[in-house]
Coordinates of N, CA and C in Angstrom, one line a residue:
M1 N 87.2 99.0 121.7 CA 88.4 98.4 120.9 C 88.9 99.6 120.4
L2 N 87.8 100.2 119.0 CA 88.3 101.4 118.6 C 87.2 103.0 118.6
E3 N 87.4 104.1 119.1 CA 87.1 104.8 119.2 C 86.4 106.3 118.9
L4 N 85.2 106.4 118.4 CA 85.3 107.6 117.3 C 85.3 108.9 118.3
N5 N 86.2 110.2 117.2 CA 86.0 111.6 118.1 C 84.8 111.8 118.3
P6 N 84.0 112.2 118.6 CA 82.5 112.9 118.8 C 82.3 114.2 117.5
V7 N 81.1 113.9 117.0 CA 81.2 115.3 115.6 C 80.0 116.2 116.3
D8 N 80.4 117.4 116.1 CA 78.9 117.3 117.2 C 77.9 117.4 116.3
A9 N 76.7 118.4 116.2 CA 75.5 118.9 115.9 C 76.4 120.0 114.3
E10 N 76.7 120.8 114.5 CA 77.1 122.2 113.8 C 78.1 120.9 112.2
R11 N 78.4 120.1 113.2 CA 80.1 120.0 112.4 C 79.0 119.1 111.1
A12 N 78.0 117.8 111.7 CA 77.7 116.9 111.3 C 76.6 118.0 110.1
E13 N 75.7 119.2 110.3 CA 75.0 119.8 109.5 C 76.1 120.3 108.5
S14 N 77.3 120.5 108.9 CA 78.3 121.7 107.4 C 77.7 119.8 107.1
I15 N 78.4 119.0 106.9 CA 79.5 118.1 106.8 C 78.1 117.8 105.3
K16 N 76.4 116.8 105.9 CA 75.2 117.2 105.4 C 75.2 117.8 104.5
A17 N 74.7 119.4 104.6 CA 74.9 120.7 103.5 C 76.0 119.8 102.5
R18 N 77.7 119.7 102.6 CA 78.1 119.6 101.5 C 78.1 117.8 100.8
L19 N 77.6 117.2 101.6 CA 77.0 115.9 100.8 C 75.8 116.8 100.2
Q20 N 75.0 117.2 100.3 CA 74.0 117.1 99.6 C 73.8 118.3 98.3
R21 N 75.3 118.9 98.4 CA 75.3 119.5 97.3 C 76.8 119.7 96.4
T22 N 77.3 118.2 96.9 CA 78.6 117.9 96.4 C 78.8 115.9 95.6
G23 N 77.7 116.0 96.8 CA 77.6 114.2 97.3 C 78.6 113.3 97.3
R24 N 80.2 114.8 98.3 CA 81.1 113.6 99.0 C 81.8 114.7 99.8
A25 N 82.6 114.0 100.7 CA 82.7 115.1 102.3 C 83.8 114.0 102.2
Q26 N 84.6 115.0 103.7 CA 85.7 114.5 104.8 C 85.4 115.2 106.2
I27 N 86.1 113.6 106.4 CA 85.7 114.0 108.4 C 87.2 113.7 109.2
E28 N 87.6 114.7 109.1 CA 88.9 114.8 109.8 C 88.8 114.6 111.3
N29 N 90.0 113.2 111.5 CA 90.4 113.2 113.5 C 88.8 112.5 113.3
V30 N 88.3 111.7 112.0 CA 87.2 111.1 113.1 C 87.3 109.7 114.1
L31 N 88.2 109.0 114.3 CA 88.8 108.2 115.5 C 89.4 108.8 116.2
T32 N 89.9 108.2 117.4 CA 90.9 108.8 118.3 C 92.1 108.6 118.1
S33 N 92.9 109.8 117.9 CA 94.5 108.9 117.6 C 95.5 107.7 118.8
A34 N 94.4 107.3 119.6 CA 95.0 106.4 119.5 C 94.5 104.5 119.2
S35 N 93.1 105.0 118.6 CA 92.1 104.6 118.0 C 92.9 104.4 116.1
A36 N 93.1 105.7 115.8 CA 94.0 105.3 114.1 C 95.2 104.7 114.6
E37 N 95.8 104.3 115.3 CA 97.5 104.6 115.0 C 97.4 102.7 115.6
R38 N 96.4 102.2 116.0 CA 95.8 100.8 116.9 C 96.4 100.1 114.7
L39 N 95.0 100.7 114.7 CA 94.1 100.2 113.3 C 95.7 100.7 111.9
L40 N 96.1 101.6 112.1 CA 97.3 101.7 111.3 C 98.4 100.2 111.5
E41 N 98.9 99.7 112.5 CA 99.9 99.2 113.1 C 98.8 97.3 112.2
R42 N 98.3 97.2 113.3 CA 97.5 95.8 112.2 C 97.6 96.4 111.2
A43 N 96.8 97.0 110.1 CA 97.2 96.9 108.6 C 97.8 96.7 108.1
T44 N 99.1 97.5 108.7 CA 100.4 97.6 108.1 C 101.0 96.3 108.4
A45 N 100.5 95.8 109.1 CA 100.9 93.7 109.2 C 100.6 92.8 108.4
A46 N 99.0 93.2 108.5 CA 97.9 92.3 107.8 C 98.8 91.5 106.2
Q47 N 98.3 89.5 106.7 CA 98.4 89.5 104.9 C 97.3 89.6 103.8
Y48 N 97.9 90.2 103.2 CA 96.6 90.4 101.5 C 97.3 89.9 100.7
N49 N 95.8 90.0 99.7 CA 95.8 89.6 98.7 C 96.2 90.6 97.5
V50 N 96.2 90.0 95.9 CA 96.2 91.4 95.2 C 95.3 90.8 94.4
V51 N 94.4 92.0 94.0 CA 93.6 91.9 93.6 C 93.2 92.7 91.8
T52 N 93.1 92.2 90.9 CA 92.7 93.2 89.8 C 91.5 92.1 89.0
R53 N 91.1 92.5 87.3 CA 90.3 92.2 87.1 C 90.4 91.4 85.3
K54 N 89.7 90.5 84.8 CA 90.2 89.3 84.1 C 88.8 89.9 83.0
S55 N 89.2 88.8 81.9 CA 87.8 89.3 81.3 C 86.9 88.3 81.9
D56 N 86.8 87.3 82.4 CA 85.7 87.4 83.3 C 84.7 87.8 84.6
G57 N 85.5 88.6 84.8 CA 85.4 89.3 86.2 C 86.8 89.6 87.5
H58 N 85.8 88.9 88.3 CA 87.3 90.0 89.6 C 87.7 88.4 89.8
I59 N 89.5 88.9 89.7 CA 90.2 87.7 90.8 C 91.8 87.6 91.7
D60 N 91.6 87.1 92.6 CA 92.4 87.1 94.0 C 93.2 86.8 93.7
M61 N 94.4 87.1 94.4 CA 95.8 86.6 93.7 C 97.0 86.2 95.0
P62 N 96.6 85.0 95.5 CA 97.6 85.1 97.0 C 99.0 85.5 96.9
S63 N 99.1 85.7 97.7 CA 100.9 86.2 97.6 C 102.2 85.2 96.9
A64 N 101.3 83.5 98.1 CA 102.2 82.8 97.4 C 102.6 82.2 96.5
W65 N 101.2 81.9 96.2 CA 101.0 82.2 94.2 C 101.7 82.7 93.5
L66 N 102.0 84.5 94.0 CA 102.9 85.2 93.3 C 104.2 85.0 93.2
D67 N 104.6 84.3 94.2 CA 105.2 84.0 94.5 C 106.5 83.0 93.8
M68 N 105.8 82.0 93.2 CA 106.0 80.8 92.3 C 105.9 81.4 91.1
L69 N 105.4 82.1 90.8 CA 105.9 83.1 89.4 C 107.6 83.2 88.6
N70 N 107.5 83.1 88.3 CA 109.0 84.0 87.4 C 108.6 85.2 86.8
P71 N 109.7 85.5 87.0 CA 110.0 87.4 87.0 C 109.3 87.5 85.5
A72 N 109.7 86.7 84.4 CA 108.4 86.9 82.5 C 107.8 86.3 83.3
Q73 N 107.6 85.8 84.3 CA 105.4 85.5 84.2 C 104.6 86.8 85.2
K74 N 105.5 87.5 85.9 CA 104.9 88.2 86.8 C 105.0 89.7 85.7
Q75 N 106.3 90.2 84.6 CA 106.7 90.9 83.7 C 105.4 90.8 82.7
G76 N 104.9 90.0 82.9 CA 103.6 89.6 82.0 C 101.9 89.8 82.2
L77 N 101.9 88.8 83.5 CA 100.7 89.9 84.3 C 100.7 90.7 84.2
A78 N 101.3 91.9 84.9 CA 101.4 93.1 84.7 C 101.3 94.2 83.5
Q79 N 102.0 93.6 82.8 CA 101.5 94.1 81.4 C 100.1 94.0 80.5
A80 N 99.6 92.4 81.4 CA 98.7 92.5 80.5 C 97.6 93.5 81.1
V81 N 97.7 93.4 82.6 CA 96.8 94.6 83.2 C 96.9 95.7 83.0
Q82 N 98.1 96.0 82.7 CA 98.0 97.4 82.8 C 97.9 97.8 81.2
N83 N 97.3 97.1 80.2 CA 96.8 97.1 78.5 C 94.9 96.8 79.1
A84 N 94.9 96.4 79.8 CA 93.0 96.2 79.9 C 92.6 97.5 80.2
A85 N 93.4 97.8 81.5 CA 93.2 99.2 81.8 C 93.1 100.4 80.2
T86 N 93.8 100.2 79.7 CA 93.2 101.4 78.6 C 92.0 101.7 78.2
N87 N 91.4 100.9 77.7 CA 90.2 101.4 77.7 C 88.9 100.3 78.6
Q88 N 89.2 99.6 79.3 CA 88.2 99.1 80.0 C 88.7 99.3 82.0
F89 N 88.0 99.0 82.3 CA 87.4 98.7 83.7 C 88.0 98.0 84.3
Q90 N 89.2 98.6 85.2 CA 90.1 98.2 85.9 C 91.1 98.8 86.9
Y91 N 91.7 97.4 87.6 CA 91.8 98.0 88.8 C 93.4 96.8 88.9
L92 N 94.4 97.3 90.2 CA 95.0 96.3 91.1 C 95.7 97.0 91.9
Y93 N 95.8 96.0 93.1 CA 95.7 96.3 94.5 C 96.0 95.6 95.4
D94 N 96.0 95.8 96.3 CA 96.3 94.7 97.8 C 94.9 94.6 98.5
N95 N 94.5 93.6 98.4 CA 93.0 93.5 99.4 C 93.0 92.6 100.9
Y96 N 92.6 92.8 101.9 CA 92.6 91.4 102.5 C 91.0 91.7 103.4
P97 N 89.7 91.0 102.5 CA 88.8 90.8 102.7 C 87.8 91.0 104.0
F98 N 88.4 91.5 105.0 CA 87.8 91.5 106.9 C 86.5 91.0 107.3
Y99 N 85.6 92.0 106.3 CA 84.6 91.5 106.5 C 83.5 90.2 106.4
D100 N 84.0 90.0 105.1 CA 83.9 88.7 104.4 C 83.9 87.6 105.7
A101 N 85.5 88.2 105.6 CA 86.2 87.0 107.1 C 85.5 87.0 108.3
A102 N 85.3 87.6 109.1 CA 84.5 87.9 109.8 C 82.8 87.7 109.9
S103 N 82.4 87.1 108.7 CA 80.9 86.8 108.8 C 81.1 85.6 108.5
E104 N 82.3 84.7 107.9 CA 82.6 83.7 108.2 C 83.2 82.5 109.0
G105 N 83.4 83.7 110.5 CA 84.0 83.0 111.7 C 85.9 83.0 110.8
Q106 N 86.0 83.0 110.3 CA 88.0 83.8 109.8 C 88.1 84.5 110.0
A107 N 88.4 85.5 110.9 CA 89.0 86.5 111.1 C 89.5 86.6 112.8
D108 N 90.3 86.8 112.9 CA 91.1 87.0 114.1 C 90.6 88.1 114.6
A109 N 90.2 88.4 116.2 CA 89.8 88.8 117.2 C 89.9 90.2 116.7
F110 N 91.1 90.3 116.4 CA 90.8 92.7 116.4 C 90.0 92.5 115.1
W111 N 90.7 91.7 113.7 CA 88.6 92.4 112.7 C 88.0 91.7 112.5
Q112 N 88.0 90.8 113.6 CA 86.5 90.8 114.1 C 85.5 92.1 114.8
G113 N 86.8 93.0 115.9 CA 86.6 93.4 116.5 C 86.3 94.8 115.5
V114 N 86.5 94.7 114.8 CA 86.8 96.3 113.4 C 85.2 96.1 112.7
S115 N 85.1 94.8 112.6 CA 84.2 94.7 112.1 C 82.8 94.8 112.3
D116 N 82.5 94.5 113.6 CA 81.5 94.9 114.5 C 81.8 96.1 114.8
F117 N 82.9 96.6 115.5 CA 82.1 98.4 115.4 C 82.3 99.5 113.7
L118 N 82.1 98.9 113.4 CA 81.5 99.9 111.6 C 80.7 99.0 111.6
N119 N 79.9 98.1 112.6 CA 78.3 97.9 112.6 C 77.8 97.7 113.4
G120 N 78.4 98.8 114.3 CA 78.0 98.7 115.4 C 77.0 100.5 115.5
E121 N 76.3 100.1 116.6 CA 75.2 101.5 117.0 C 76.0 103.2 116.2
T122 N 76.8 103.4 117.3 CA 77.8 104.2 117.1 C 78.4 104.6 116.1
F123 N 79.4 103.5 115.5 CA 79.4 104.3 113.5 C 78.4 104.9 112.9
L124 N 77.6 103.6 113.0 CA 76.2 104.0 111.8 C 75.5 105.3 112.3
G125 N 75.4 105.1 113.5 CA 74.1 106.2 113.3 C 75.4 107.6 113.7
M126 N 76.9 107.7 113.9 CA 77.0 108.9 113.1 C 76.7 108.9 111.5
A127 N 77.2 107.6 110.8 CA 76.9 107.8 109.3 C 75.4 108.5 109.0
R128 N 74.0 107.9 109.6 CA 72.8 108.6 108.9 C 72.9 109.9 109.9
A129 N 73.7 110.0 110.8 CA 73.6 111.7 111.3 C 74.1 112.5 110.0
V130 N 75.3 112.1 109.4 CA 75.7 112.8 108.6 C 75.9 112.9 107.2
T131 N 75.1 112.0 107.5 CA 74.5 112.0 105.4 C 73.4 111.8 105.7
G132 N 72.5 112.1 106.2 CA 70.7 111.6 106.4 C 69.9 111.4 105.7
E133 N 70.7 109.8 105.5 CA 70.2 108.5 105.2 C 69.8 108.2 106.0
E134 N 69.1 107.5 106.6 CA 68.2 106.8 107.8 C 68.3 104.8 107.4
R135 N 68.4 105.0 106.1 CA 67.8 103.2 105.0 C 69.5 102.5 105.8
I136 N 70.7 103.4 106.2 CA 72.0 103.0 106.6 C 71.7 102.3 107.5
A137 N 71.7 100.8 107.4 CA 71.7 99.6 108.2 C 73.1 98.7 108.1
L138 N 73.8 98.6 107.1 CA 75.2 97.8 107.2 C 76.2 98.4 106.6
A139 N 77.2 98.1 106.9 CA 78.8 99.0 106.2 C 79.5 97.5 106.4
D140 N 80.2 96.9 104.5 CA 80.8 95.9 104.8 C 82.0 96.4 104.1
A141 N 83.2 95.6 104.6 CA 84.6 96.2 104.5 C 85.8 96.1 103.8
Q142 N 86.6 96.2 103.7 CA 88.0 95.7 103.3 C 89.1 96.8 103.6
L143 N 90.3 96.3 103.7 CA 91.0 96.3 103.9 C 91.9 97.0 102.9
T144 N 92.7 97.5 102.3 CA 93.3 97.4 101.1 C 94.9 98.9 101.2
R145 N 95.4 97.8 100.1 CA 96.4 98.8 99.9 C 97.5 98.5 99.0
F146 N 97.1 100.5 98.2 CA 98.1 100.3 96.5 C 99.4 100.6 96.6
R147 N 100.1 99.9 96.4 CA 101.4 100.1 96.1 C 102.1 101.1 95.2
R148 N 103.0 101.2 94.7 CA 103.7 101.3 93.6 C 103.2 101.5 92.2
G149 N 102.6 101.7 91.4 CA 101.6 100.7 90.4 C 100.5 100.7 90.6
H150 N 99.7 100.6 91.6 CA 98.4 100.5 91.4 C 97.8 101.4 91.2
F151 N 96.2 101.1 91.2 CA 95.4 102.4 90.7 C 94.2 101.3 90.7
L152 N 92.8 102.4 90.7 CA 91.6 102.1 90.4 C 91.0 102.8 89.1
T153 N 90.7 102.1 88.2 CA 90.5 103.4 87.1 C 88.3 103.5 87.1
E154 N 87.7 104.6 86.6 CA 86.5 105.2 86.7 C 85.4 103.9 86.7
H155 N 84.3 104.4 87.9 CA 83.6 103.4 88.0 C 82.9 104.4 88.8
S156 N 80.6 103.8 89.2 CA 80.7 104.9 89.9 C 79.9 103.7 91.3
D157 N 79.9 102.9 91.2 CA 80.0 101.9 92.7 C 78.2 100.9 92.7
E158 N 77.7 101.7 91.7 CA 76.2 101.6 91.7 C 76.6 99.1 91.2
A159 N 75.5 99.4 91.8 CA 75.7 97.7 91.7 C 74.1 96.9 92.5
A160 N 73.4 97.1 91.2 CA 71.8 95.9 91.8 C 72.1 95.8 93.0
G161 N 71.4 95.9 93.1 CA 70.7 94.6 94.2 C 71.5 95.0 95.9
K162 N 72.5 95.8 96.1 CA 73.4 96.0 97.0 C 72.6 96.9 98.1
N163 N 72.0 98.1 97.3 CA 71.0 99.0 98.2 C 72.5 100.3 98.6
R164 N 73.6 100.1 97.7 CA 75.0 100.7 98.4 C 74.2 102.0 98.3
Y165 N 74.2 102.9 99.5 CA 73.9 104.5 99.3 C 74.8 105.4 99.7
Y166 N 76.1 104.6 100.3 CA 78.1 105.7 99.8 C 78.4 105.3 99.7
A167 N 80.0 105.6 99.6 CA 80.8 104.5 99.9 C 81.2 105.8 101.1
Y168 N 82.2 104.6 101.9 CA 83.0 105.5 102.6 C 84.7 104.8 102.7
V169 N 85.3 104.9 102.4 CA 86.9 105.2 103.0 C 87.7 105.8 104.1
L170 N 88.3 104.8 104.7 CA 88.9 105.7 106.4 C 90.1 105.7 105.2
N171 N 90.9 106.6 105.4 CA 92.3 106.6 104.7 C 93.7 106.5 106.2
L172 N 94.4 105.7 106.0 CA 95.4 105.1 107.2 C 96.8 105.2 107.2
T173 N 97.1 106.4 105.8 CA 98.3 106.4 105.4 C 98.9 107.9 105.4
P174 N 100.4 108.3 106.9 CA 100.4 109.3 107.4 C 101.6 109.8 106.6
A175 N 101.4 111.1 106.6 CA 102.1 112.2 105.4 C 102.5 111.8 103.8
W176 N 100.6 111.2 103.6 CA 101.1 111.5 102.2 C 101.5 112.7 101.3
R177 N 101.7 113.0 100.2 CA 102.1 113.6 99.6 C 101.7 114.1 98.1
I178 N 100.3 114.9 97.7 CA 100.0 114.8 97.0 C 101.2 114.1 95.4
D179 N 101.8 115.0 94.9 CA 101.8 113.7 94.0 C 103.0 112.7 94.0
W180 N 102.5 111.8 95.5 CA 102.5 110.6 94.8 C 102.0 109.7 94.2
G181 N 100.4 110.1 94.1 CA 99.3 110.1 92.9 C 98.3 109.3 94.8
G182 N 97.8 108.7 94.1 CA 96.7 107.3 95.2 C 95.8 108.5 95.4
L183 N 95.3 109.0 94.7 CA 93.6 110.6 94.3 C 92.7 109.9 94.7
L184 N 92.1 110.1 95.6 CA 90.3 109.6 94.7 C 90.2 111.5 94.2
A185 N 89.6 110.6 93.0 CA 89.2 112.1 91.8 C 87.9 111.6 91.4
F186 N 87.0 113.0 91.5 CA 85.7 112.8 91.0 C 85.6 113.3 89.4
H187 N 85.5 112.3 89.1 CA 85.4 113.0 87.1 C 84.1 113.8 87.0
G188 N 84.0 114.8 86.7 CA 83.2 115.8 85.7 C 82.6 115.2 84.4
Q189 N 81.7 115.9 84.1 CA 80.4 115.8 83.3 C 81.6 116.3 82.2
D190 N 82.3 117.2 81.9 CA 83.0 118.0 81.0 C 84.2 117.3 80.9
G191 N 85.2 116.3 81.4 CA 86.0 115.3 80.7 C 87.1 115.9 81.6
N192 N 87.1 116.8 82.9 CA 87.7 117.6 83.9 C 87.7 116.5 85.2
V193 N 88.4 116.9 86.6 CA 88.6 116.8 87.8 C 87.6 117.3 88.2
D194 N 86.1 117.0 89.0 CA 85.8 118.1 89.4 C 86.2 118.7 91.1
E195 N 87.0 117.1 91.3 CA 87.5 117.7 93.2 C 88.3 116.0 93.2
A196 N 89.5 116.5 94.1 CA 90.1 115.2 94.6 C 90.7 115.4 95.8
F197 N 90.9 113.9 96.5 CA 91.1 113.8 97.8 C 92.3 112.8 98.3
T198 N 93.0 113.6 98.8 CA 94.2 113.2 99.5 C 93.7 112.5 100.4
P199 N 94.5 111.5 100.4 CA 94.7 110.0 101.4 C 95.4 110.6 103.1
R200 N 94.6 111.9 103.4 CA 95.0 112.2 104.6 C 94.4 111.3 105.9
F201 N 95.8 110.9 107.0 CA 95.6 110.5 108.1 C 94.3 110.3 108.6
N202 N 93.7 109.3 109.1 CA 92.6 109.9 110.3 C 91.0 110.3 109.6
T203 N 91.8 110.4 108.2 CA 90.1 110.7 107.3 C 89.1 109.9 106.8
L204 N 88.0 110.9 107.1 CA 87.1 109.5 106.7 C 86.3 110.3 105.3
N205 N 86.3 109.5 103.4 CA 86.0 110.3 102.6 C 84.9 109.8 102.8
L206 N 83.5 110.1 102.5 CA 82.2 109.6 102.4 C 82.0 110.2 101.0
L207 N 81.1 109.1 99.5 CA 81.1 109.8 98.9 C 80.0 108.6 98.0
R208 N 78.8 110.0 97.8 CA 77.9 109.0 97.4 C 77.1 108.5 96.0
V209 N 76.6 107.1 96.6 CA 76.9 106.4 95.2 C 75.3 106.8 94.1
P210 N 75.3 106.7 93.1 CA 76.3 106.6 92.1 C 77.0 107.6 91.9
Q211 N 78.5 107.8 91.6 CA 78.8 108.9 90.9 C 80.4 108.4 90.8
P212 N 81.2 109.4 89.6 CA 82.2 108.6 88.9 C 83.0 108.9 89.3
H213 N 84.4 108.2 89.8 CA 85.7 108.7 90.4 C 86.6 107.0 90.1
S214 N 87.5 107.5 90.7 CA 88.2 107.0 90.4 C 90.3 107.0 91.4
V215 N 91.1 105.4 91.8 CA 92.2 106.3 92.1 C 92.8 106.6 91.3
T216 N 93.4 107.3 91.5 CA 94.9 107.6 90.5 C 96.1 107.1 90.6
Q217 N 97.1 106.3 90.0 CA 97.7 105.0 89.8 C 98.9 106.2 90.9
V218 N 98.8 105.2 91.5 CA 99.9 105.0 92.6 C 101.7 105.6 91.8
A219 N 102.3 107.1 92.0 CA 103.6 107.1 91.3 C 105.0 106.0 91.3
L220 N 106.0 105.9 90.9 CA 106.6 105.4 91.2 C 107.4 106.0 92.2
S221 N 107.4 106.5 92.3 CA 108.5 107.3 93.5 C 107.3 107.7 95.0
A222 N 106.6 107.1 94.8 CA 106.1 107.1 96.6 C 106.6 106.5 98.1
G223 N 107.0 106.8 98.7 CA 107.2 107.4 100.0 C 106.6 106.2 100.6
G224 N 105.5 105.6 100.6 CA 104.5 104.7 100.9 C 103.5 104.1 100.5
H225 N 102.8 103.1 101.5 CA 101.6 102.7 100.7 C 100.7 103.6 101.1
R226 N 99.1 103.5 100.2 CA 98.4 103.8 100.4 C 97.2 103.3 101.1
I227 N 97.6 102.8 102.3 CA 96.7 101.7 103.0 C 94.8 102.6 103.7
S228 N 94.3 102.1 103.8 CA 92.5 102.4 104.0 C 91.6 101.5 104.0
I229 N 90.6 101.4 105.2 CA 89.7 100.8 104.4 C 88.7 101.4 104.2
T230 N 87.6 100.3 103.0 CA 87.1 101.3 102.0 C 85.6 100.3 102.1
G231 N 84.8 100.7 102.0 CA 83.1 99.6 102.1 C 82.3 100.4 101.0
W232 N 81.0 99.9 101.8 CA 79.7 100.8 101.5 C 78.6 101.0 102.3
L233 N 78.2 101.8 102.4 CA 76.7 101.7 103.4 C 75.7 102.1 103.0
R234 N 75.6 100.3 103.5 CA 74.3 99.7 102.4 C 73.3 99.7 104.3
G235 N 72.2 99.5 102.7 CA 70.3 99.0 103.8 C 70.6 97.6 103.6
R236 N 69.4 97.0 104.2 CA 69.2 95.8 103.9 C 68.5 95.3 102.5

């Protein structure tokens, strides 16, 4: 179904060295061109929920429910989310949790296949090779779409009992501009951005957990959606 481009030993060692040095790295052209294009086509057509946080935790907002709100209600909801982001952990983006759907037998054949691919030995073996983390045994996943105004504030991805060793982002958006926002930004202890990754098409971002990072707000001038598969490389 999906195919990886091979990562030779020299390239794997270079990626591993960067991960050991900084805790983050990118693998360009990780999938074959045909696989990346097929994935983008299906991701563009997927049915997404809108996700955010309120005081008692994560909430999913189905598109059908949002469509029932009048303009004033939508504006009030959007303002509440933005206000909460000023001093709290907050996020706003679209997602399709296909790994959970596949685990519950509710994904269609394509997304079931993507979940199986990410949890197959080809992908997990590559992940273990480039990270040096032999305990990686599974990859959970969601499809995410950041539209204009969407964001994800600072967090470290650490979660008790989840055995998260690395987070990953498989970018699916072609021709993204830096000034459109949506950058994966790594936060330094000095209050500066240590580094930031642009969501380049068919590039796999890896980041060691825990590590403070965010996704900068997508600009109102953005000419597209920031689409990716995101998740964690975990132990059992």
